[in-house]
Amino acid sequence: MSLIVQKFGGTSVGSVDRIEQVAAKVAKFRDAGHDIVVVVSAMSGETNRLIGLAKEIQEQPTPRELDVLVSTGEQVTIALLCMALHKRGYAAKSYTGAQVSIVTDDSFNKARIKEIDGANIRADLDRGVIVVVAGFQGVDESGNITTLGRGGSDTTGVALAAALKADECQIYTDVDGVYTTDPRVVETARRLDKITFEEMLEMASLGSKVLQIRSVEFAGKYNVPLRVLHSFQDGPGTLITLEDNSAMENPAISGIAFNRDEAKLTIVGVPDTPGVAYQILGPIGDANVEVDVIVQNVAQDNTTDFTFTVHRNDLAKAEAILRDTAKKLGAREVKTDAKICKVSLVGVGMRSHAGIASQMFKTLAEVAINIQMITTSEIKISVVIDEKYMELAVRALHTAFGLDQPAAK
Ligand code: ADP
Ligand code: ASP
Ligand code: MG
């Protein structure tokens, strides 16, 4: 008998019918003798709907109140799922984040979990009760409701699995595992039997939202066996492993991630003196805006152009700061572009394969896509390109790096 944490995402609990199906599935695992903790998201679309309501009143909703609002979505699904289990004759009990208690810091809308008590959950499990926990939410030390950022129910699931020392954390969703790239964008994408934590971390941070990045961090840190599975289809899913498969025979690239969440800012004609990067990015960092890709060029007239990307939500803020800096430094111009995307190749195999970057650039050249920025790390290469070529780029790279599924016979 083992303890399993099962997390079901928004589409999997998107209707009463689906909630009934989830209940039947959980019941099956219970019948097999497992102790079960279920974590659920809000019904699909609900979190967006609630954010929409808030924005009808305030363009930038008060963070604390936004969390009070959006956390209600998950409170609905825990209760409904418990009712569905009761109807089937199973003992089940719902818990909000505060009731668990999942203690977070006080960064509303993007709180981090600090501690999970879990004593009351353990007592329920010992009595044979199926425990159903609201994903995405916690409570800070002053008792305020907090939420963990979009997709945060994954993190609730993994954090609970770590705290309860569960045997496995199963993330049930609307795809049957982690694919070489988003299967909704590339039909030939292939399911991976396994992927390393390191690669999954890069994929998640570079835009593959199948798992929230914090959940992967947690799983790696606490060594939680993590599997992504389809909610309503049987299959092996994808195991996220510690194993290093960077051996020569493995492919150089495991997956392709992309995201449209960034925007680009350029400050043109800045006098090229020591400290200029700090003078440009210091105030941006002070305003709590995260900078991602950075490129600096030295021009011939001793001025430099400096380009960087930030999250699109931060563009207006960053632009205002940069215009201010431009005045102070005597720069010629500030330009912005929100219509960009970042496409990234990820794979631990890159460590033992040469020529990945040149193959990537060749592939993009062949489909006439201009690369605006490039950044690399040990196991990833990212390029920033025009947003309108995103799908073309991802498909071309997917084929060029041999990731396509073999054609059906
Ligand atoms: P849930 O509501 O269950 O949390 P999400 O929408 O957050 O589901 O995550 C599942 C979605 O992630 C899939 O429907 C798929 O479109 C998307 N996705 C993006 N990249 C990948 C990938 N590499 N593998 C699988 N799914 C991916
Ligand atoms: N309901 C939250 C969201 O939509 C959390 C989650 O689904 O993981 O972001
Ligand atoms: Mg999700």
Short mmCIF file of C-alpha atoms and ligand atoms in Angstrom, two decimals:
data_model
loop_
_atom_site.label_atom_id
_atom_site.label_comp_id
_atom_site.label_asym_id
_atom_site.label_seq_id
_atom_site.Cartn_x
_atom_site.Cartn_y
_atom_site.Cartn_z
CA MET A 1 0.00 0.00 0.00
CA SER A 2 1.40 3.36 -0.97
CA LEU A 3 0.58 7.02 -0.63
CA ILE A 4 -0.16 8.72 -3.92
CA VAL A 5 -0.80 12.40 -4.57
CA GLN A 6 -2.99 12.88 -7.65
CA LYS A 7 -3.41 16.34 -9.15
CA PHE A 8 -6.20 17.01 -11.65
CA GLY A 9 -6.03 20.15 -13.80
CA GLY A 10 -8.77 22.53 -14.94
CA THR A 11 -10.09 20.68 -17.98
CA SER A 12 -10.13 17.43 -16.01
CA VAL A 13 -12.59 19.00 -13.55
CA GLY A 14 -14.17 21.29 -16.15
CA SER A 15 -17.74 20.03 -15.72
CA VAL A 16 -19.82 18.07 -13.21
CA ASP A 17 -19.53 15.12 -15.57
CA ARG A 18 -15.76 15.26 -15.54
CA ILE A 19 -15.69 15.64 -11.77
CA GLU A 20 -17.75 12.43 -11.57
CA GLN A 21 -15.19 10.74 -13.83
CA VAL A 22 -12.34 11.95 -11.64
CA ALA A 23 -14.17 10.58 -8.59
CA ALA A 24 -14.51 7.20 -10.28
CA LYS A 25 -10.80 7.20 -11.08
CA VAL A 26 -9.75 8.17 -7.56
CA ALA A 27 -12.08 5.49 -6.17
CA LYS A 28 -10.35 2.87 -8.31
CA PHE A 29 -6.99 3.74 -6.78
CA ARG A 30 -8.54 3.68 -3.32
CA ASP A 31 -10.00 0.23 -4.04
CA ALA A 32 -6.50 -0.94 -4.97
CA GLY A 33 -5.52 -0.11 -1.40
CA HIS A 34 -3.66 3.18 -1.83
CA ASP A 35 -3.84 6.17 0.44
CA ILE A 36 -4.85 9.08 -1.73
CA VAL A 37 -4.45 12.82 -1.55
CA VAL A 38 -6.15 14.58 -4.45
CA VAL A 39 -5.27 18.13 -5.48
CA VAL A 40 -7.63 19.91 -7.84
CA SER A 41 -7.57 23.07 -9.92
CA ALA A 42 -10.52 25.33 -10.54
CA MET A 43 -12.88 24.32 -13.37
CA SER A 44 -11.28 25.31 -16.69
CA GLY A 45 -11.82 28.97 -17.53
CA GLU A 46 -12.87 29.86 -14.00
CA THR A 47 -9.62 31.52 -12.90
CA ASN A 48 -9.62 33.61 -16.09
CA ARG A 49 -13.25 34.52 -15.54
CA LEU A 50 -12.55 35.71 -12.01
CA ILE A 51 -9.52 37.74 -13.11
CA GLY A 52 -11.74 39.25 -15.82
CA LEU A 53 -14.30 40.36 -13.23
CA ALA A 54 -11.58 41.97 -11.14
CA LYS A 55 -10.20 43.82 -14.15
CA GLU A 56 -13.65 45.23 -14.96
CA ILE A 57 -13.32 47.11 -11.70
CA GLN A 58 -9.59 47.77 -11.42
CA GLU A 59 -7.07 47.66 -14.25
CA GLN A 60 -4.46 46.50 -11.72
CA PRO A 61 -6.51 44.65 -9.09
CA THR A 62 -5.40 44.98 -5.48
CA PRO A 63 -3.15 41.92 -5.08
CA ARG A 64 -4.53 40.76 -1.72
CA GLU A 65 -8.14 40.97 -2.87
CA LEU A 66 -7.33 39.29 -6.17
CA ASP A 67 -6.09 36.27 -4.22
CA VAL A 68 -9.24 36.23 -2.08
CA LEU A 69 -11.18 36.20 -5.34
CA VAL A 70 -9.27 33.71 -7.50
CA SER A 71 -8.78 31.18 -4.70
CA THR A 72 -12.55 30.60 -4.72
CA GLY A 73 -12.29 28.60 -7.96
CA GLU A 74 -10.51 25.73 -6.27
CA GLN A 75 -12.86 25.82 -3.28
CA VAL A 76 -15.72 24.91 -5.61
CA THR A 77 -14.00 21.86 -7.09
CA ILE A 78 -12.79 20.35 -3.79
CA ALA A 79 -16.34 20.35 -2.44
CA LEU A 80 -17.88 18.95 -5.63
CA LEU A 81 -15.29 16.18 -5.88
CA CYS A 82 -15.87 15.17 -2.25
CA MET A 83 -19.62 15.02 -2.91
CA ALA A 84 -19.00 12.80 -5.91
CA LEU A 85 -16.86 10.51 -3.75
CA HIS A 86 -19.45 10.44 -0.96
CA LYS A 87 -22.11 9.48 -3.48
CA ARG A 88 -19.93 6.50 -4.39
CA GLY A 89 -19.65 5.48 -0.74
CA TYR A 90 -16.11 6.71 -0.03
CA ALA A 91 -15.01 8.74 2.96
CA ALA A 92 -13.52 11.96 1.63
CA LYS A 93 -12.82 15.39 3.09
CA SER A 94 -11.99 18.69 1.46
CA TYR A 95 -9.29 21.09 2.64
CA THR A 96 -8.55 24.65 1.59
CA GLY A 97 -4.89 25.70 1.60
CA ALA A 98 -5.37 27.42 4.96
CA GLN A 99 -7.01 24.36 6.48
CA VAL A 100 -4.06 22.12 5.57
CA SER A 101 -2.10 24.49 6.42
CA ILE A 102 0.02 25.44 3.42
CA VAL A 103 2.02 28.41 4.69
CA THR A 104 3.48 30.74 2.07
CA ASP A 105 5.34 34.04 2.03
CA ASP A 106 3.21 37.15 1.57
CA SER A 107 3.86 37.81 -2.15
CA PHE A 108 0.24 37.89 -3.23
CA ASN A 109 -0.46 36.38 -6.69
CA LYS A 110 2.93 34.61 -6.80
CA ALA A 111 3.50 33.33 -3.28
CA ARG A 112 6.07 30.68 -2.48
CA ILE A 113 5.33 27.77 -0.18
CA LYS A 114 7.40 27.92 3.01
CA GLU A 115 5.99 25.11 5.05
CA ILE A 116 3.24 22.51 5.05
CA ASP A 117 1.97 21.17 8.34
CA GLY A 118 -0.09 18.26 7.09
CA ALA A 119 -0.71 16.68 10.52
CA ASN A 120 -4.49 16.81 10.04
CA ILE A 121 -4.20 15.31 6.57
CA ARG A 122 -2.11 12.45 7.94
CA ALA A 123 -4.70 11.80 10.64
CA ASP A 124 -7.43 11.61 8.00
CA LEU A 125 -5.36 9.30 5.80
CA ASP A 126 -4.78 7.04 8.80
CA ARG A 127 -8.55 6.78 9.18
CA GLY A 128 -8.90 5.76 5.54
CA VAL A 129 -10.25 9.11 4.36
CA ILE A 130 -9.50 10.37 0.84
CA VAL A 131 -8.12 13.87 1.30
CA VAL A 132 -9.02 16.49 -1.32
CA VAL A 133 -6.94 19.68 -1.27
CA ALA A 134 -7.50 22.96 -3.12
CA GLY A 135 -4.57 23.62 -5.43
CA PHE A 136 -2.99 27.00 -6.12
CA GLN A 137 -3.70 28.52 -2.70
CA GLY A 138 -2.05 28.98 0.66
CA VAL A 139 -2.06 31.30 3.60
CA ASP A 140 0.64 33.68 4.81
CA GLU A 141 1.82 33.97 8.39
CA SER A 142 -0.76 36.67 9.12
CA GLY A 143 -3.59 34.50 7.86
CA ASN A 144 -4.08 36.19 4.49
CA ILE A 145 -5.09 34.00 1.56
CA THR A 146 -2.34 33.80 -1.06
CA THR A 147 -2.05 32.13 -4.47
CA LEU A 148 0.95 30.52 -6.10
CA GLY A 149 0.90 31.98 -9.62
CA ARG A 150 -0.83 30.60 -12.73
CA GLY A 151 -0.62 26.84 -12.98
CA GLY A 152 0.15 26.73 -9.26
CA SER A 153 -1.90 23.62 -8.50
CA ASP A 154 0.97 21.55 -9.89
CA THR A 155 3.15 23.01 -7.17
CA THR A 156 0.57 22.30 -4.48
CA GLY A 157 0.56 18.67 -5.63
CA VAL A 158 4.31 18.23 -5.61
CA ALA A 159 4.81 20.17 -2.37
CA LEU A 160 2.22 18.01 -0.63
CA ALA A 161 3.86 14.88 -2.02
CA ALA A 162 7.20 16.09 -0.63
CA ALA A 163 5.77 17.03 2.76
CA LEU A 164 3.86 13.76 3.14
CA LYS A 165 6.74 11.72 1.67
CA ALA A 166 4.36 10.26 -0.90
CA ASP A 167 5.48 7.39 -3.07
CA GLU A 168 4.50 9.20 -6.25
CA CYS A 169 2.99 12.45 -7.46
CA GLN A 170 0.77 12.01 -10.51
CA ILE A 171 -0.14 15.08 -12.53
CA TYR A 172 -3.29 14.30 -14.53
CA THR A 173 -4.03 16.62 -17.41
CA ASP A 174 -5.50 16.86 -20.91
CA VAL A 175 -2.44 15.40 -22.68
CA ASP A 176 -0.99 11.95 -22.07
CA GLY A 177 2.44 13.13 -21.04
CA VAL A 178 5.22 15.57 -21.77
CA TYR A 179 5.83 15.93 -25.48
CA THR A 180 8.84 17.00 -27.55
CA THR A 181 6.93 20.25 -27.98
CA ASP A 182 3.37 21.48 -27.41
CA PRO A 183 1.25 18.88 -29.27
CA ARG A 184 -1.40 21.54 -29.86
CA VAL A 185 1.04 23.44 -32.04
CA VAL A 186 2.96 20.61 -33.72
CA GLU A 187 0.83 17.57 -34.58
CA THR A 188 3.91 15.44 -35.11
CA ALA A 189 5.14 16.05 -31.54
CA ARG A 190 6.08 12.85 -29.71
CA ARG A 191 5.37 11.82 -26.13
CA LEU A 192 8.53 11.26 -24.11
CA ASP A 193 8.67 8.20 -21.85
CA LYS A 194 10.94 10.14 -19.55
CA ILE A 195 12.64 13.47 -19.24
CA THR A 196 15.21 14.62 -16.68
CA PHE A 197 14.35 17.19 -14.02
CA GLU A 198 16.99 19.44 -15.49
CA GLU A 199 15.40 19.36 -18.94
CA MET A 200 11.87 19.70 -17.58
CA LEU A 201 12.97 22.71 -15.57
CA GLU A 202 14.31 24.37 -18.73
CA MET A 203 11.22 23.41 -20.76
CA ALA A 204 8.93 24.85 -18.07
CA SER A 205 10.92 28.04 -17.62
CA LEU A 206 11.13 28.56 -21.39
CA GLY A 207 7.39 28.36 -21.90
CA SER A 208 6.08 24.75 -21.82
CA LYS A 209 3.28 25.25 -19.38
CA VAL A 210 2.45 21.56 -18.98
CA LEU A 211 4.05 21.81 -15.51
CA GLN A 212 4.48 24.95 -13.44
CA ILE A 213 8.22 25.56 -13.02
CA ARG A 214 8.06 25.67 -9.22
CA SER A 215 6.56 22.19 -9.16
CA VAL A 216 9.56 20.85 -11.06
CA GLU A 217 11.95 22.68 -8.73
CA PHE A 218 10.22 21.13 -5.73
CA ALA A 219 10.22 17.66 -7.24
CA GLY A 220 13.93 17.88 -8.01
CA LYS A 221 14.83 19.31 -4.62
CA TYR A 222 12.87 16.76 -2.59
CA ASN A 223 13.31 13.90 -5.02
CA VAL A 224 9.58 13.39 -5.55
CA PRO A 225 8.83 10.78 -8.23
CA LEU A 226 6.74 12.80 -10.67
CA ARG A 227 4.65 11.56 -13.58
CA VAL A 228 2.47 13.41 -16.09
CA LEU A 229 -0.54 11.42 -17.30
CA HIS A 230 -3.82 11.80 -19.17
CA SER A 231 -6.81 12.11 -16.84
CA PHE A 232 -9.10 9.84 -18.79
CA GLN A 233 -6.89 7.67 -21.00
CA ASP A 234 -4.74 4.84 -19.73
CA GLY A 235 -1.06 4.95 -20.56
CA PRO A 236 2.41 5.22 -19.06
CA GLY A 237 2.62 9.02 -19.30
CA THR A 238 5.98 10.69 -18.80
CA LEU A 239 8.26 10.13 -15.84
CA ILE A 240 10.41 13.04 -14.72
CA THR A 241 13.65 11.40 -13.63
CA LEU A 242 16.90 12.23 -11.91
CA GLU A 243 18.69 9.99 -14.33
CA ASP A 244 21.22 11.67 -16.58
CA ASN A 245 20.71 10.49 -20.13
CA SER A 246 23.38 12.65 -21.68
CA ALA A 247 25.20 9.61 -23.05
CA MET A 248 26.35 9.78 -26.68
CA GLU A 249 23.63 7.56 -28.06
CA ASN A 250 20.91 9.88 -26.81
CA PRO A 251 19.50 12.62 -28.97
CA ALA A 252 21.05 16.04 -28.61
CA ILE A 253 17.66 17.68 -28.27
CA SER A 254 14.84 16.42 -26.07
CA GLY A 255 12.34 19.16 -26.67
CA ILE A 256 11.45 22.56 -28.05
CA ALA A 257 9.82 25.23 -25.92
CA PHE A 258 8.47 28.59 -26.99
CA ASN A 259 6.83 31.57 -25.43
CA ARG A 260 5.13 34.74 -26.47
CA ASP A 261 5.22 36.35 -23.07
CA GLU A 262 8.17 38.63 -23.61
CA ALA A 263 8.75 42.05 -25.11
CA LYS A 264 11.95 43.66 -26.32
CA LEU A 265 13.38 47.07 -25.43
CA THR A 266 16.34 48.76 -27.11
CA ILE A 267 18.20 51.84 -26.03
CA VAL A 268 20.10 53.20 -29.02
CA GLY A 269 23.31 55.23 -29.02
CA VAL A 270 24.37 55.09 -25.40
CA PRO A 271 27.91 56.41 -24.70
CA ASP A 272 29.98 53.25 -24.28
CA THR A 273 31.57 53.68 -20.87
CA PRO A 274 32.24 51.26 -18.00
CA GLY A 275 29.12 50.75 -15.91
CA VAL A 276 26.66 51.42 -18.71
CA ALA A 277 24.96 48.02 -18.42
CA TYR A 278 24.47 48.63 -14.74
CA GLN A 279 23.12 52.12 -15.34
CA ILE A 280 20.57 50.72 -17.78
CA LEU A 281 19.52 47.56 -15.95
CA GLY A 282 19.97 48.72 -12.35
CA PRO A 283 16.79 50.84 -12.28
CA ILE A 284 14.87 48.08 -14.11
CA GLY A 285 15.86 45.56 -11.44
CA ASP A 286 15.10 48.05 -8.67
CA ALA A 287 11.54 48.24 -10.01
CA ASN A 288 11.26 44.46 -9.61
CA VAL A 289 11.17 43.83 -13.35
CA GLU A 290 12.95 40.65 -14.39
CA VAL A 291 15.21 40.84 -17.41
CA ASP A 292 15.69 37.77 -19.58
CA VAL A 293 17.74 37.94 -22.79
CA ILE A 294 20.36 40.69 -23.10
CA VAL A 295 22.40 41.80 -26.12
CA GLN A 296 24.89 44.64 -26.24
CA ASN A 297 26.65 45.87 -29.38
CA VAL A 298 29.61 48.22 -29.65
CA ALA A 299 29.14 50.69 -32.47
CA GLN A 300 31.99 52.50 -34.16
CA ASP A 301 31.29 55.94 -32.80
CA ASN A 302 31.90 54.79 -29.22
CA THR A 303 28.24 54.43 -28.50
CA THR A 304 26.48 51.16 -27.92
CA ASP A 305 23.00 49.77 -28.55
CA PHE A 306 21.66 47.74 -25.69
CA THR A 307 18.69 45.39 -26.09
CA PHE A 308 16.91 43.26 -23.51
CA THR A 309 13.63 41.44 -23.00
CA VAL A 310 11.14 41.55 -20.11
CA HIS A 311 7.74 39.98 -19.50
CA ARG A 312 5.10 41.69 -21.66
CA ASN A 313 3.16 42.66 -18.55
CA ASP A 314 6.17 44.69 -17.45
CA LEU A 315 6.77 46.42 -20.79
CA ALA A 316 5.07 49.73 -19.96
CA LYS A 317 6.86 49.97 -16.64
CA ALA A 318 10.25 49.07 -18.14
CA GLU A 319 9.77 51.49 -21.05
CA ALA A 320 9.06 54.42 -18.72
CA ILE A 321 12.19 53.65 -16.71
CA LEU A 322 14.31 53.22 -19.83
CA ARG A 323 13.16 56.56 -21.29
CA ASP A 324 14.21 58.19 -18.07
CA THR A 325 17.61 56.47 -18.22
CA ALA A 326 18.00 57.45 -21.88
CA LYS A 327 17.62 61.12 -20.95
CA LYS A 328 20.17 60.83 -18.15
CA LEU A 329 22.73 59.02 -20.31
CA GLY A 330 22.16 61.11 -23.43
CA ALA A 331 21.09 58.11 -25.52
CA ARG A 332 19.66 58.68 -28.99
CA GLU A 333 16.45 56.67 -28.84
CA VAL A 334 14.37 54.02 -27.07
CA LYS A 335 12.51 51.41 -29.14
CA THR A 336 10.17 48.65 -28.03
CA ASP A 337 8.66 45.59 -29.70
CA ALA A 338 6.03 43.39 -28.05
CA LYS A 339 5.56 41.18 -31.11
CA ILE A 340 8.42 38.82 -30.46
CA CYS A 341 8.68 35.25 -29.29
CA LYS A 342 11.43 33.10 -27.91
CA VAL A 343 12.03 29.61 -29.29
CA SER A 344 14.35 27.29 -27.39
CA LEU A 345 15.97 23.92 -27.94
CA VAL A 346 16.47 21.91 -24.74
CA GLY A 347 18.47 18.76 -24.12
CA VAL A 348 21.09 17.39 -21.75
CA GLY A 349 22.50 15.69 -24.85
CA MET A 350 23.80 19.10 -25.97
CA ARG A 351 26.68 18.62 -23.58
CA SER A 352 28.07 15.84 -25.73
CA HIS A 353 26.99 17.01 -29.17
CA ALA A 354 28.68 19.78 -31.12
CA GLY A 355 27.12 21.94 -33.79
CA ILE A 356 23.62 22.26 -32.37
CA ALA A 357 23.65 26.05 -32.59
CA SER A 358 24.82 26.12 -36.21
CA GLN A 359 22.24 23.51 -37.18
CA MET A 360 19.57 25.63 -35.50
CA PHE A 361 20.65 28.80 -37.31
CA LYS A 362 20.88 26.95 -40.63
CA THR A 363 17.36 25.59 -40.21
CA LEU A 364 15.95 29.04 -39.45
CA ALA A 365 17.88 30.55 -42.39
CA GLU A 366 16.37 27.96 -44.73
CA VAL A 367 12.88 29.13 -43.84
CA ALA A 368 14.02 32.76 -44.03
CA ILE A 369 13.48 33.59 -40.37
CA ASN A 370 15.58 36.43 -39.03
CA ILE A 371 17.13 35.90 -35.59
CA GLN A 372 17.00 39.01 -33.41
CA MET A 373 18.73 37.75 -30.27
CA ILE A 374 20.49 34.58 -29.15
CA THR A 375 21.19 33.19 -25.71
CA THR A 376 22.61 29.85 -24.64
CA SER A 377 23.28 27.79 -21.56
CA GLU A 378 24.75 24.33 -21.12
CA ILE A 379 21.55 22.53 -22.07
CA LYS A 380 19.55 25.09 -24.06
CA ILE A 381 19.75 27.52 -26.95
CA SER A 382 17.13 30.24 -27.32
CA VAL A 383 16.50 32.65 -30.15
CA VAL A 384 14.22 35.66 -30.20
CA ILE A 385 12.34 36.04 -33.48
CA ASP A 386 9.29 37.83 -34.87
CA GLU A 387 6.18 36.42 -33.23
CA LYS A 388 4.48 35.73 -36.55
CA TYR A 389 7.07 33.08 -37.44
CA MET A 390 6.79 31.16 -34.19
CA GLU A 391 4.92 28.11 -35.47
CA LEU A 392 6.99 27.93 -38.63
CA ALA A 393 10.20 28.02 -36.59
CA VAL A 394 9.07 25.37 -34.12
CA ARG A 395 7.88 23.00 -36.85
CA ALA A 396 11.05 23.43 -38.92
CA LEU A 397 13.29 22.81 -35.90
CA HIS A 398 11.19 19.87 -34.76
CA THR A 399 11.75 18.19 -38.11
CA ALA A 400 15.40 19.21 -38.47
CA PHE A 401 16.33 17.74 -35.10
CA GLY A 402 14.59 14.44 -35.81
CA LEU A 403 11.87 14.87 -33.23
CA ASP A 404 8.89 14.17 -35.51
CA GLN A 405 6.81 11.09 -34.87
CA PRO A 406 7.31 8.39 -37.46
CA ALA A 407 4.53 8.78 -40.05
CA ALA A 408 1.54 6.49 -39.43
CA LYS A 409 1.54 3.46 -41.73
P1 ADP B 1 -3.96 21.60 -16.56
O1 ADP B 1 -5.18 22.43 -16.62
O2 ADP B 1 -4.25 20.14 -16.49
O3 ADP B 1 -2.98 22.05 -15.54
P2 ADP B 1 -2.38 22.88 -18.61
O4 ADP B 1 -3.15 23.56 -19.70
O5 ADP B 1 -1.79 23.73 -17.55
O6 ADP B 1 -3.29 21.74 -18.00
O7 ADP B 1 -1.19 22.02 -19.24
C1 ADP B 1 -1.45 21.09 -20.26
C2 ADP B 1 -1.19 21.72 -21.63
O8 ADP B 1 0.20 22.03 -21.75
C3 ADP B 1 -1.47 20.83 -22.80
O9 ADP B 1 -2.81 20.88 -23.17
C4 ADP B 1 -0.53 21.34 -23.88
O10 ADP B 1 -1.18 22.14 -24.83
C5 ADP B 1 0.44 22.24 -23.13
N1 ADP B 1 1.85 21.92 -23.41
C6 ADP B 1 2.81 22.84 -23.69
N2 ADP B 1 3.97 22.26 -23.94
C7 ADP B 1 3.79 20.92 -23.77
C8 ADP B 1 4.65 19.79 -23.88
N3 ADP B 1 5.93 19.90 -24.19
N4 ADP B 1 4.10 18.56 -23.65
C9 ADP B 1 2.82 18.42 -23.33
N5 ADP B 1 1.96 19.47 -23.23
C10 ADP B 1 2.43 20.71 -23.46
N1 ASP B 2 -6.59 27.63 -11.35
C1 ASP B 2 -5.23 28.14 -11.39
C2 ASP B 2 -4.90 28.65 -12.80
O1 ASP B 2 -5.73 28.60 -13.67
C3 ASP B 2 -4.22 27.14 -10.92
C4 ASP B 2 -4.06 25.91 -11.77
O2 ASP B 2 -4.93 25.57 -12.57
O3 ASP B 2 -3.05 25.23 -11.62
O4 ASP B 2 -3.82 29.14 -13.01
MG MG B 3 -1.52 23.56 -15.51
#
